[in-house]
């Protein structure tokens, strides 16, 4: 058993713990990613993202109560616009995508892909909570959804900055039917 922010005791395997634990894991991996980023702007953006993730984790760790039936999260529309602008700005620097990209390249890009996949899992965990009638702030869900795309384009930028070729998927040949 463990305690939520409200003090309520729950199983360590409950969906709420899984959701905010996954956000915490993403935050930790983002911290690791920062240590490999050379660009000051990337580090600043990622540090801001860590703060947003902490806000979302706090939101998920707070069980509504009769006194406070809905918990709020400070993720605002401006935060969503900011991440969209960052995605657009990075995408404008990148060559056109002509293939599926496999995780890899430089170390920072590979870690960025780990962040992307953890972010996708966090989104699935949050959506599972909504199936249990848990109210999750829509802006938090939207932020996590867009954040995974941010990590994808950032991984491509990090490889470009590091002069590392992208690792493109090569489909296996499919045997012809006889």
PDB file of C-alpha atoms in Angstrom, residues 1-12 14 16-17 20 61 63:
ATOM      1  CA  UNK A   1       0.000   0.000   0.000  1.00  0.00           C
ATOM      2  CA  UNK A   2       1.012   3.603  -0.491  1.00  0.00           C
ATOM      3  CA  UNK A   3      -0.481   7.032   0.134  1.00  0.00           C
ATOM      4  CA  UNK A   4      -1.851   9.500  -2.396  1.00  0.00           C
ATOM      5  CA  UNK A   5      -1.250  13.221  -1.929  1.00  0.00           C
ATOM      6  CA  UNK A   6      -4.572  13.374  -0.053  1.00  0.00           C
ATOM      7  CA  UNK A   7      -3.332  10.767   2.421  1.00  0.00           C
ATOM      8  CA  UNK A   8      -5.710   8.093   1.141  1.00  0.00           C
ATOM      9  CA  UNK A   9      -4.114   4.627   1.177  1.00  0.00           C
ATOM     10  CA  UNK A  10      -4.248   2.658  -2.074  1.00  0.00           C
ATOM     11  CA  UNK A  11      -2.602  -0.397  -3.567  1.00  0.00           C
ATOM     12  CA  UNK A  12       0.740   0.237  -5.236  1.00  0.00           C
ATOM     13  CA  UNK A  14      -3.748   0.811  -8.671  1.00  0.00           C
ATOM     14  CA  UNK A  16      -3.637   6.091 -10.373  1.00  0.00           C
ATOM     15  CA  UNK A  17      -0.231   5.042  -8.994  1.00  0.00           C
ATOM     16  CA  UNK A  20       1.654   9.221 -11.944  1.00  0.00           C
ATOM     17  CA  UNK A  61      -1.601  11.921  -7.341  1.00  0.00           C
ATOM     18  CA  UNK A  63      -7.669  11.835  -5.353  1.00  0.00           C
TER      19      UNK A  63
END
